[in-house]
């Protein structure tokens, strides 16, 4: 299996089907089938030709490993990829929220926490830094 250059934009659509197939260790027809079923959908040129990114090639390699080495069927692979994408999204959101929390904590005690009752009473509280858990 050929090696990818180290300094490439991971989303740059640069590899034709034949090159991506060689890099992933698959037959070009397999890549076309994965495109048809929506497993790995490459970008297209203006003339409609498929162009795979380094990220696509890595996904193809993962699919190859899961199907050949682990015996996972295509539906299972699809689910694994969906869950992996969800995890990536959640990690990104967690980072965003951690940064926001850091900003709030950096502002100091002028920012307060308020609570309200069903009857409409409002109580002013203080930020309890000891209750905030930030994984660093």
Coordinates of C-alpha atoms in Angstrom, one line a residue, residues 45-122:
X45 CA -14.6 17.9 -10.8
X46 CA -16.6 20.2 -13.2
X47 CA -16.6 17.4 -15.7
X48 CA -18.0 15.0 -13.0
X49 CA -14.9 13.0 -12.3
X50 CA -14.4 11.7 -8.8
X51 CA -11.6 13.3 -6.7
X52 CA -10.7 11.8 -3.4
X53 CA -9.1 13.7 -0.5
X54 CA -6.5 12.3 1.9
X55 CA -9.3 12.1 4.5
X56 CA -11.3 10.0 2.0
X57 CA -8.3 7.7 1.5
X58 CA -7.9 7.2 5.2
X59 CA -11.6 6.4 5.5
X60 CA -11.2 3.9 2.7
X61 CA -8.3 2.3 4.5
X62 CA -10.4 2.1 7.7
X63 CA -13.2 0.5 5.7
X64 CA -10.8 -2.0 4.2
X65 CA -9.4 -2.9 7.6
X66 CA -12.9 -3.3 9.2
X67 CA -14.2 -5.4 6.4
X68 CA -11.2 -7.6 5.7
X69 CA -9.5 -7.8 9.1
X70 CA -12.4 -7.5 11.5
X71 CA -15.2 -9.0 9.4
X72 CA -17.6 -6.1 9.7
X73 CA -20.3 -5.8 7.0
X74 CA -21.0 -2.6 5.2
X75 CA -24.0 -1.7 7.4
X76 CA -21.8 -2.1 10.5
X77 CA -19.1 0.0 8.9
X78 CA -21.6 2.7 8.0
X79 CA -22.7 2.8 11.7
X80 CA -19.1 2.9 13.0
X81 CA -18.4 5.8 10.7
X82 CA -21.6 7.7 11.8
X83 CA -20.7 7.1 15.4
X84 CA -17.1 8.3 14.8
X85 CA -18.4 11.5 13.2
X86 CA -20.7 12.0 16.1
X87 CA -17.9 11.6 18.6
X88 CA -15.8 14.1 16.6
X89 CA -18.6 16.6 16.6
X90 CA -19.1 16.2 20.4
X91 CA -15.4 16.6 21.1
X92 CA -15.4 19.8 19.1
X93 CA -18.4 21.1 20.9
X94 CA -16.9 20.1 24.2
X95 CA -13.8 22.1 23.3
X96 CA -15.9 25.2 22.4
X97 CA -17.8 25.0 25.7
X98 CA -14.6 24.5 27.7
X99 CA -13.2 27.7 26.1
X100 CA -16.4 29.6 26.8
X101 CA -16.3 28.4 30.4
X102 CA -12.6 29.5 30.7
X103 CA -13.7 33.0 29.4
X104 CA -16.5 33.2 32.0
X105 CA -14.2 32.2 34.8
X106 CA -11.5 34.6 33.7
X107 CA -14.0 37.5 34.0
X108 CA -14.2 37.0 37.8
X109 CA -17.0 37.3 40.3
X110 CA -18.8 40.1 38.6
X111 CA -20.7 37.4 36.7
X112 CA -23.3 35.8 38.9
X113 CA -25.6 32.9 38.7
X114 CA -29.3 33.6 39.2
X115 CA -32.0 31.2 40.1
X116 CA -35.8 31.7 39.9
X117 CA -38.7 29.9 41.5
X118 CA -41.9 29.0 39.9
X119 CA -43.6 31.9 41.7
X120 CA -41.2 34.3 40.0
X121 CA -38.8 35.1 42.9
X122 CA -35.3 35.6 41.8

